[in-house]
Coordinates of C-alpha atoms and ligand atoms in Angstrom, one line a residue:
M1 CA -31.2 1.6 6.6
S2 CA -32.0 4.0 9.5
E3 CA -28.3 5.2 10.0
K4 CA -28.2 9.4 10.3
T5 CA -27.5 11.2 7.2
V6 CA -23.9 12.1 7.4
A7 CA -21.7 14.8 5.5
A8 CA -17.8 15.8 4.8
I9 CA -15.8 17.6 2.5
S10 CA -14.2 14.7 0.5
T11 CA -11.5 16.7 -1.3
P12 CA -8.2 17.7 0.4
Q13 CA -8.4 21.4 2.5
G14 CA -6.7 24.1 1.0
E15 CA -6.9 25.8 -2.7
G16 CA -7.8 23.9 -5.7
G17 CA -10.2 23.4 -8.4
I18 CA -13.4 22.4 -7.1
S19 CA -14.2 21.5 -3.7
V20 CA -16.7 18.4 -3.1
I21 CA -19.0 18.1 0.0
R22 CA -20.5 14.5 0.1
I23 CA -23.9 14.1 1.9
S24 CA -24.9 10.4 2.1
G25 CA -27.9 8.7 4.2
D26 CA -31.5 8.4 3.7
D27 CA -32.4 12.3 4.0
A28 CA -29.2 13.2 2.2
I29 CA -31.5 14.7 -1.2
S30 CA -34.0 16.7 1.2
I31 CA -31.2 17.9 3.1
A32 CA -29.2 19.1 -0.1
D33 CA -32.8 20.6 -1.1
L34 CA -32.6 22.9 2.1
C35 CA -29.3 24.2 1.2
F36 CA -29.2 24.5 -2.9
K37 CA -31.3 26.2 -5.4
G38 CA -31.0 25.2 -8.9
V39 CA -31.1 27.8 -11.6
S40 CA -33.7 25.6 -13.4
G41 CA -35.9 26.2 -10.2
K42 CA -36.2 22.2 -10.0
K43 CA -36.1 20.6 -6.7
L44 CA -33.1 18.1 -6.4
S45 CA -35.7 15.7 -4.9
S46 CA -37.3 15.9 -8.7
L47 CA -33.7 14.4 -10.1
K48 CA -33.2 11.0 -11.1
G49 CA -30.0 9.2 -9.8
Y50 CA -26.8 10.3 -11.6
E51 CA -28.6 13.7 -12.8
A52 CA -26.7 16.8 -11.9
A53 CA -28.0 20.5 -11.5
F54 CA -26.3 23.5 -11.7
G55 CA -27.3 26.5 -9.0
E56 CA -26.0 28.2 -5.7
V57 CA -25.5 26.7 -2.4
F58 CA -27.2 29.3 0.2
S59 CA -27.6 29.9 3.9
N60 CA -30.3 32.4 5.3
D61 CA -31.1 33.5 1.8
E62 CA -27.0 34.2 1.7
K63 CA -25.2 32.8 -1.1
I64 CA -22.4 31.0 -0.3
D65 CA -21.2 29.7 -3.5
D66 CA -22.1 28.6 -7.0
A67 CA -22.4 24.7 -7.0
V68 CA -23.2 21.9 -8.9
A69 CA -25.1 19.3 -7.1
L70 CA -25.1 15.5 -8.5
V71 CA -27.5 13.1 -7.5
F72 CA -27.2 9.5 -6.8
R73 CA -30.1 7.3 -5.7
E74 CA -29.7 4.3 -3.5
P75 CA -28.6 1.4 -4.2
K76 CA -26.8 3.1 -7.1
S77 CA -24.0 5.2 -5.1
Y78 CA -20.6 4.9 -3.7
T79 CA -22.0 3.9 -0.2
G80 CA -25.0 2.3 -1.5
E81 CA -27.6 4.8 -0.1
N82 CA -28.8 8.3 -1.4
V83 CA -26.0 10.5 -2.1
V84 CA -25.7 14.3 -3.1
E85 CA -22.1 15.4 -3.9
L86 CA -22.1 19.7 -4.0
S87 CA -19.1 20.4 -6.0
V88 CA -18.1 24.3 -4.9
H89 CA -15.3 26.1 -6.2
G90 CA -12.1 24.9 -4.6
G91 CA -10.8 26.5 -1.3
R92 CA -11.2 26.5 2.5
M93 CA -13.9 28.9 3.0
A94 CA -16.4 27.9 0.4
A95 CA -16.2 24.2 1.5
Q96 CA -16.3 25.1 5.0
K97 CA -19.3 27.3 4.7
T98 CA -21.0 24.9 2.4
L99 CA -20.5 22.1 5.1
S100 CA -21.6 24.0 7.8
T101 CA -24.8 24.9 5.8
V102 CA -25.4 21.2 5.1
L103 CA -25.1 20.1 8.8
K104 CA -27.2 23.1 10.2
A105 CA -30.2 21.3 7.5
G106 CA -29.8 18.2 9.6
A107 CA -26.9 16.0 8.4
V108 CA -24.3 15.1 10.9
P109 CA -20.4 15.0 10.4
A110 CA -19.1 11.8 8.4
Q111 CA -16.4 9.6 10.7
N112 CA -13.1 9.0 9.5
G113 CA -13.8 6.3 6.4
E114 CA -17.7 6.8 7.0
F115 CA -18.6 6.8 3.4
T116 CA -16.9 3.6 2.8
K117 CA -17.9 1.9 5.7
R118 CA -21.4 2.4 5.1
A119 CA -20.4 0.9 1.3
F120 CA -19.0 -2.1 3.6
L121 CA -22.5 -2.5 5.4
N122 CA -24.6 -2.0 2.7
G123 CA -22.8 -4.8 0.4
K124 CA -21.1 -2.6 -1.9
L125 CA -17.7 -3.6 -1.1
D126 CA -16.4 -6.3 1.2
L127 CA -13.3 -5.4 3.7
S128 CA -10.2 -6.3 1.5
E129 CA -12.0 -4.1 -1.5
A130 CA -12.9 -1.2 1.2
E131 CA -9.0 -1.6 2.5
S132 CA -7.6 -1.5 -1.0
V133 CA -9.4 2.0 -1.5
M134 CA -7.4 3.5 1.0
E135 CA -4.4 1.9 -0.8
L136 CA -5.6 3.5 -3.8
I137 CA -5.5 6.7 -2.3
S138 CA -2.1 6.6 -1.2
A139 CA -0.3 4.6 -4.5
K140 CA 2.9 6.2 -4.9
N141 CA 3.7 4.5 -8.2
N142 CA 2.2 2.6 -11.2
T143 CA 2.5 -0.9 -9.7
A144 CA 0.9 0.3 -6.3
L145 CA -2.1 1.9 -8.4
R146 CA -2.3 -1.1 -10.4
L147 CA -2.7 -3.3 -7.5
S148 CA -4.8 -1.7 -5.3
L149 CA -7.0 -1.0 -8.4
A150 CA -7.2 -4.9 -8.9
A151 CA -7.6 -5.4 -5.2
K152 CA -10.7 -2.8 -5.1
D153 CA -12.2 -4.9 -8.5
G154 CA -12.3 -7.8 -6.2
K155 CA -9.1 -9.8 -7.3
I156 CA -8.2 -10.8 -3.7
S157 CA -11.9 -11.4 -2.4
R158 CA -12.3 -14.0 -5.6
E159 CA -9.0 -15.7 -4.7
I160 CA -10.3 -15.9 -1.3
D161 CA -13.4 -17.1 -2.1
V162 CA -12.0 -19.8 -4.3
I163 CA -10.2 -21.2 -1.3
T164 CA -12.9 -20.8 1.2
E165 CA -15.1 -22.5 -1.0
R166 CA -13.0 -25.7 -1.4
L167 CA -12.4 -25.6 2.4
L168 CA -16.2 -25.8 2.6
E169 CA -16.2 -28.5 0.7
T170 CA -13.7 -30.1 2.4
A171 CA -15.2 -30.0 5.5
A172 CA -18.5 -31.4 4.2
N173 CA -16.8 -34.1 2.5
L174 CA -15.1 -34.8 6.0
A175 CA -18.3 -34.6 7.7
A176 CA -20.1 -37.1 5.2
Y177 CA -17.1 -39.6 5.3
S178 CA -17.4 -39.3 9.5
D179 CA -21.0 -40.2 9.3
Y180 CA -20.9 -42.8 6.7
P181 CA -17.4 -44.2 7.1
D182 CA -18.4 -47.8 5.1
E183 CA -20.2 -46.1 2.2
D184 CA -18.1 -46.2 -0.7
I185 CA -18.8 -42.7 -1.8
E186 CA -16.7 -41.1 -4.8
G187 CA -14.5 -38.9 -4.2
L188 CA -14.5 -39.3 -0.2
N189 CA -11.3 -40.7 0.5
F190 CA -8.0 -39.5 2.1
E191 CA -6.0 -38.8 -1.0
N192 CA -9.1 -36.3 -2.3
F193 CA -9.2 -34.4 0.9
S194 CA -5.1 -33.9 0.9
N195 CA -5.3 -33.0 -2.8
L196 CA -8.1 -30.5 -1.7
L197 CA -6.0 -29.1 1.5
N198 CA -2.5 -29.0 -0.7
D199 CA -4.2 -27.1 -3.6
C200 CA -5.3 -24.4 -0.7
S201 CA -2.0 -24.2 1.1
N202 CA 0.0 -23.5 -2.2
K203 CA -2.6 -20.7 -3.1
L204 CA -2.5 -19.2 0.2
K205 CA 1.5 -19.5 0.3
R206 CA 1.6 -17.8 -2.9
M207 CA -0.4 -14.7 -1.6
L208 CA 1.7 -14.6 1.5
D209 CA 5.1 -14.8 -0.5
T210 CA 3.9 -12.0 -2.6
F211 CA 2.9 -9.7 0.2
D212 CA 6.4 -8.7 1.2
S213 CA 7.2 -7.7 -2.5
S214 CA 4.0 -5.9 -2.7
K215 CA 4.4 -3.9 0.6
T216 CA 8.0 -3.1 -0.9
I217 CA 6.3 -1.5 -3.9
R218 CA 3.4 -0.1 -2.0
E219 CA 5.6 1.5 0.7
G220 CA 9.0 2.3 -1.0
I221 CA 12.3 0.9 -0.1
D222 CA 14.6 2.3 2.7
C223 CA 17.7 2.9 0.9
A224 CA 21.0 4.2 2.2
I225 CA 23.5 6.1 -0.1
V226 CA 26.7 5.4 1.6
G227 CA 30.6 5.9 0.9
R228 CA 33.5 8.3 2.3
P229 CA 33.3 11.8 2.0
N230 CA 33.3 13.0 -1.5
V231 CA 33.0 10.1 -3.6
G232 CA 29.8 12.0 -5.0
K233 CA 27.0 10.8 -2.6
S234 CA 25.1 14.1 -2.7
T235 CA 25.7 14.4 -6.4
L236 CA 24.2 10.9 -6.8
M237 CA 21.1 11.7 -4.3
N238 CA 20.3 14.9 -6.6
L239 CA 20.7 12.8 -9.8
L240 CA 18.0 10.3 -8.5
S241 CA 16.3 13.1 -7.0
G242 CA 16.2 15.0 -10.4
F243 CA 16.8 18.4 -8.5
E244 CA 19.2 19.7 -6.0
R245 CA 18.3 18.2 -3.0
S246 CA 21.4 17.7 -1.0
I247 CA 24.6 20.3 -0.9
V248 CA 27.4 19.5 -3.2
T249 CA 30.7 20.6 -2.3
D250 CA 34.4 19.1 -2.6
V251 CA 34.8 20.0 1.2
A252 CA 35.0 16.6 3.1
G253 CA 32.1 15.8 5.6
T254 CA 29.7 18.5 4.6
T255 CA 26.5 16.0 4.7
R256 CA 26.7 15.7 8.7
D257 CA 23.0 14.9 9.1
V258 CA 20.5 12.5 7.0
I259 CA 18.9 14.0 4.1
E260 CA 15.9 12.1 2.6
N261 CA 14.0 12.1 -0.4
T262 CA 11.3 10.0 -2.0
V263 CA 11.7 9.1 -5.8
C264 CA 10.4 6.5 -8.0
I265 CA 12.8 4.9 -9.9
A266 CA 11.7 2.4 -12.8
D267 CA 8.2 2.4 -10.9
I268 CA 9.9 1.5 -7.8
T269 CA 9.3 4.0 -4.7
L270 CA 12.6 4.2 -3.0
N271 CA 13.1 6.4 0.4
L272 CA 16.4 8.0 -0.1
A273 CA 18.8 8.8 2.6
D274 CA 22.0 10.5 1.6
T275 CA 24.4 9.9 4.7
A276 CA 27.2 11.5 6.1
G277 CA 30.6 10.2 4.5
I278 CA 31.9 7.3 6.5
R279 CA 35.5 8.0 7.6
Q280 CA 37.4 7.8 10.7
T281 CA 37.6 11.4 11.9
D282 CA 38.1 13.2 15.5
D283 CA 35.6 15.8 14.6
L284 CA 32.9 15.5 17.3
V285 CA 29.9 16.6 15.2
E286 CA 31.3 14.9 11.9
N287 CA 31.4 11.6 14.0
L288 CA 27.6 11.9 15.0
G289 CA 26.6 11.9 11.3
V290 CA 29.1 9.0 10.8
S291 CA 27.1 6.9 13.1
L292 CA 23.8 8.0 12.0
A293 CA 24.7 6.9 8.8
Q294 CA 26.2 3.4 9.9
K295 CA 22.6 3.3 11.8
R296 CA 21.1 4.0 8.2
M297 CA 23.2 1.4 6.7
N298 CA 22.4 -1.1 8.8
T299 CA 18.7 -0.7 8.9
A300 CA 18.3 0.1 5.1
A301 CA 16.6 -2.3 2.5
L302 CA 18.8 -1.4 -0.2
V303 CA 22.1 0.3 0.0
L304 CA 23.8 2.6 -2.6
A305 CA 27.6 2.1 -1.8
V306 CA 29.6 4.9 -3.8
F307 CA 33.3 4.7 -4.7
D308 CA 35.2 7.2 -6.5
G309 CA 36.3 5.3 -9.3
S310 CA 39.0 7.9 -10.5
S311 CA 41.4 7.5 -7.4
A312 CA 42.7 4.3 -5.6
L313 CA 40.5 2.8 -3.0
T314 CA 41.2 4.0 0.6
E315 CA 41.3 2.4 4.1
D316 CA 37.9 4.1 4.7
D317 CA 36.4 2.3 1.4
I318 CA 37.8 -0.8 2.2
S319 CA 36.3 -1.0 5.6
L320 CA 33.0 0.0 4.1
I321 CA 33.1 -2.8 1.8
N322 CA 34.1 -5.5 4.8
C323 CA 30.7 -4.3 6.2
L324 CA 28.4 -4.2 2.9
D325 CA 25.6 -7.2 2.7
K326 CA 25.8 -8.3 -0.9
R327 CA 22.1 -9.2 -1.1
I328 CA 20.9 -5.9 -1.0
T329 CA 23.7 -3.7 -2.1
V330 CA 24.7 -1.7 -5.4
I331 CA 28.1 -1.1 -5.5
I332 CA 28.5 2.5 -7.6
I333 CA 31.8 3.1 -9.0
N334 CA 31.6 6.8 -9.6
K335 CA 33.5 9.5 -11.5
N336 CA 34.0 7.3 -14.5
D337 CA 34.0 10.3 -16.6
L338 CA 37.4 10.8 -15.1
G339 CA 38.8 7.4 -15.9
I340 CA 38.7 4.2 -13.9
N341 CA 41.6 3.3 -11.5
I342 CA 40.7 1.1 -9.2
D343 CA 41.1 -2.4 -8.3
K344 CA 37.6 -3.7 -9.3
S345 CA 38.5 -7.2 -8.0
V346 CA 37.4 -6.4 -4.7
F347 CA 33.9 -6.0 -5.6
E348 CA 33.5 -9.4 -7.1
G349 CA 29.7 -10.8 -6.4
F350 CA 28.3 -7.7 -5.9
C351 CA 25.7 -5.9 -8.2
C352 CA 28.2 -3.5 -9.7
V353 CA 27.6 -0.4 -11.9
E354 CA 30.2 2.3 -13.1
I355 CA 28.6 5.7 -13.5
S356 CA 29.3 9.3 -13.9
A357 CA 26.7 10.7 -11.2
K358 CA 26.9 14.6 -12.9
E359 CA 25.6 12.7 -16.0
D360 CA 22.0 12.3 -16.6
E361 CA 22.0 9.4 -18.9
S362 CA 23.7 7.3 -15.7
I363 CA 20.2 7.0 -14.2
D364 CA 19.6 4.1 -17.1
C365 CA 22.1 1.7 -15.7
L366 CA 21.7 2.6 -12.2
K367 CA 17.6 1.8 -12.9
E368 CA 18.6 -1.5 -14.4
A369 CA 20.7 -2.1 -11.0
I370 CA 18.2 -1.1 -8.7
V371 CA 15.6 -3.4 -10.7
E372 CA 18.2 -6.4 -10.5
I373 CA 18.8 -6.0 -6.6
T374 CA 15.2 -5.5 -5.4
Q375 CA 13.8 -7.9 -7.7
T376 CA 10.3 -6.3 -7.3
A377 CA 9.3 -7.6 -10.8
K378 CA 8.1 -10.9 -9.0
I379 CA 4.5 -9.8 -9.1
S380 CA 2.9 -10.7 -12.2
E381 CA -0.5 -9.6 -13.3
S382 CA -2.3 -12.7 -12.4
D383 CA -1.2 -12.5 -8.8
A384 CA -3.9 -11.6 -6.3
V385 CA -2.0 -9.6 -3.8
L386 CA -2.9 -8.8 -0.4
I387 CA -2.6 -5.2 0.4
S388 CA -2.8 -5.0 4.6
E389 CA -1.0 -6.3 7.3
R390 CA -4.5 -7.4 8.9
Q391 CA -5.2 -9.2 5.5
R392 CA -1.8 -10.9 5.7
N393 CA -2.3 -12.1 9.2
C394 CA -5.9 -13.7 8.3
A395 CA -4.4 -15.3 5.5
D396 CA -1.3 -16.6 7.7
R397 CA -3.7 -18.1 10.1
A398 CA -5.6 -19.6 7.3
Y399 CA -2.3 -21.2 5.9
N400 CA -1.5 -22.4 9.2
A401 CA -4.7 -24.5 10.0
V402 CA -4.6 -25.9 6.6
L403 CA -1.0 -27.2 7.0
E404 CA -2.3 -28.5 10.5
A405 CA -5.5 -30.1 9.0
L406 CA -2.9 -31.7 6.6
D407 CA -0.6 -32.8 9.5
T408 CA -3.3 -34.2 11.4
L409 CA -5.2 -35.8 8.3
K410 CA -1.6 -37.6 7.8
S411 CA -0.9 -38.7 11.4
G412 CA -4.0 -40.7 11.3
F413 CA -6.2 -38.5 13.8
T414 CA -10.0 -38.4 13.7
L415 CA -11.3 -36.8 10.9
D416 CA -13.2 -34.8 13.5
A417 CA -9.7 -33.3 14.6
V418 CA -8.9 -32.6 10.9
G419 CA -12.4 -30.6 10.2
I420 CA -11.5 -28.3 13.2
C421 CA -8.5 -27.1 11.8
V422 CA -10.6 -26.9 8.6
D423 CA -12.9 -24.8 10.1
D424 CA -10.4 -22.3 11.7
A425 CA -8.8 -21.9 8.3
I426 CA -12.5 -20.8 6.9
S427 CA -13.1 -18.8 9.9
S428 CA -9.8 -17.0 9.2
L429 CA -10.8 -16.5 5.5
L430 CA -14.3 -15.2 6.2
E431 CA -12.6 -12.8 8.5
L432 CA -10.2 -11.5 5.6
T433 CA -13.3 -10.8 3.3
G434 CA -15.3 -9.1 6.2
K435 CA -17.8 -12.0 6.0
R436 CA -17.6 -12.8 9.4
V437 CA -15.8 -9.9 10.9
T438 CA -16.1 -8.3 14.7
N439 CA -17.1 -4.6 15.0
E440 CA -14.1 -3.7 16.4
V441 CA -11.8 -5.5 13.6
C442 CA -14.4 -3.6 11.4
D443 CA -13.8 0.0 13.3
E444 CA -10.0 -0.7 13.3
V445 CA -9.7 -0.7 9.5
F446 CA -12.0 2.5 8.7
R447 CA -10.3 4.2 11.8
R448 CA -7.3 4.4 9.5
F449 CA -9.1 6.4 6.7
C450 CA -9.2 10.1 6.3
V451 CA -12.4 11.9 6.7
G452 CA -14.3 12.5 3.3
K453 CA -13.8 8.9 2.0
Ligands
GDP501 P1 29.8 13.4 -1.3 O1 30.7 13.9 -0.4 O2 30.1 12.0 -1.3 O3 28.2 13.6 -1.1 O4 30.4 14.0 -2.5 P2 29.5 15.0 -3.9 O5 28.5 14.9 -4.4 O6 29.4 16.4 -2.6 O7 30.9 15.3 -4.4 C1 31.9 15.5 -4.1 C2 33.0 16.5 -5.1 O8 33.0 15.3 -6.4 C3 31.8 17.3 -6.0 O9 32.8 19.0 -6.4 C4 31.2 16.8 -7.3 O10 31.1 17.9 -8.3 C5 32.3 16.0 -7.6 N1 31.7 15.0 -8.5 C6 30.8 14.0 -7.7 N2 30.3 13.1 -9.1 C7 31.1 13.3 -9.8 C8 31.0 12.6 -11.2 O11 30.7 11.9 -11.5 N3 32.3 12.9 -12.1 C9 33.1 14.2 -11.2 N4 34.0 14.3 -12.4 N5 33.0 14.8 -10.5 C10 31.9 14.3 -9.8

């Protein structure tokens, strides 16, 4: 391949143990040889793939830093090209100066996601696997990590390939049947066509169904903590966060803004928002807080509605209960260390827990309730889970095209018409894995990557 040799810092900017400068392309090794002197005196070009050398990076005879150079020879590298990774001491200066030296020696700066894009163009990864690399980097919990790793190792591609092959078989059978309608060829009949198409639509439907749950797992659930002032919302926020994030006082109306924090509970990422106490008030600033709280409650995917279990429910409590959606709310009856003095029948039909937010042990029953209400456990190990909106869109188009093919088959239209729908479905699936994809779509996928990946 005659692409230019590119280079970038592949580790995060800032202080750290090491920084890695990655160089990829035909001239990666000869360029690295111009900036790296091994202590053994050996040139990097004399090393085999997967061999490393210790030495120093230099520019105009000035030493920049100690370095380890790791050589990969094409096609056995991340990008499929010759690659050298120079590991220098962590920190902005050493990494920047090393990169500048490599660029002066002939490499050009890599664009966002360029290493992964080259891996895709060189057939090391398909498009869905490339997308999973980005998901892997940004995984916020174990399940997200597991799903993106499975996708990177080809789980989505394999499932999509199975469906595509079935559709190709159907398309070929439809064509054969149209060409020789009077011949009794085994397997070429309407029942068989419809079985194959039904099988494909079921598989695609399953993938589409798991997408929403996986999105929740990957991006986290927007969760609002609501309740009237002083019921213990901020204390609960702090319990969930594991440290003091919200101001806890017994003065009503202390939290006027929305305080946010992202936490991981039972492997579910919650984007928590501790809101102002919801109550009727004449205070202008507090009222602004109250309306922000109501907005958060209305847009949240999970509501933790807190009540003070130690004293009778107030009018503010009752009007809050009337606004709550049972499907997404956990009722938290707080302060159970002071005894329960409320009528719990008003919470009938809700997922409900009694806790003391002041006590760390309360986190366990909270976890159970959150898992129950969010039902994120729906994704099984064997599911091939789509991981981007682009993939979902392709799968959705394929699913609808298969349904249309089934409808067309049932309605007695010509088999050519069925074949057109099947071709549409195949195109969408080939776009999903990137086997047939426009440059624009490809650029769009890699534009979202960071430089150095
Ligand atoms: P918010 O206004 O709803 O955010 O309430 P805070 O979290 O600021 O708590 C109000 C008061 O209730 C504070 O004095 C807390 O220490 C107290 N509090 C919160 N949770 C509990 C609990 O579980 N038990 C007891 N005894 N007091 C609590």
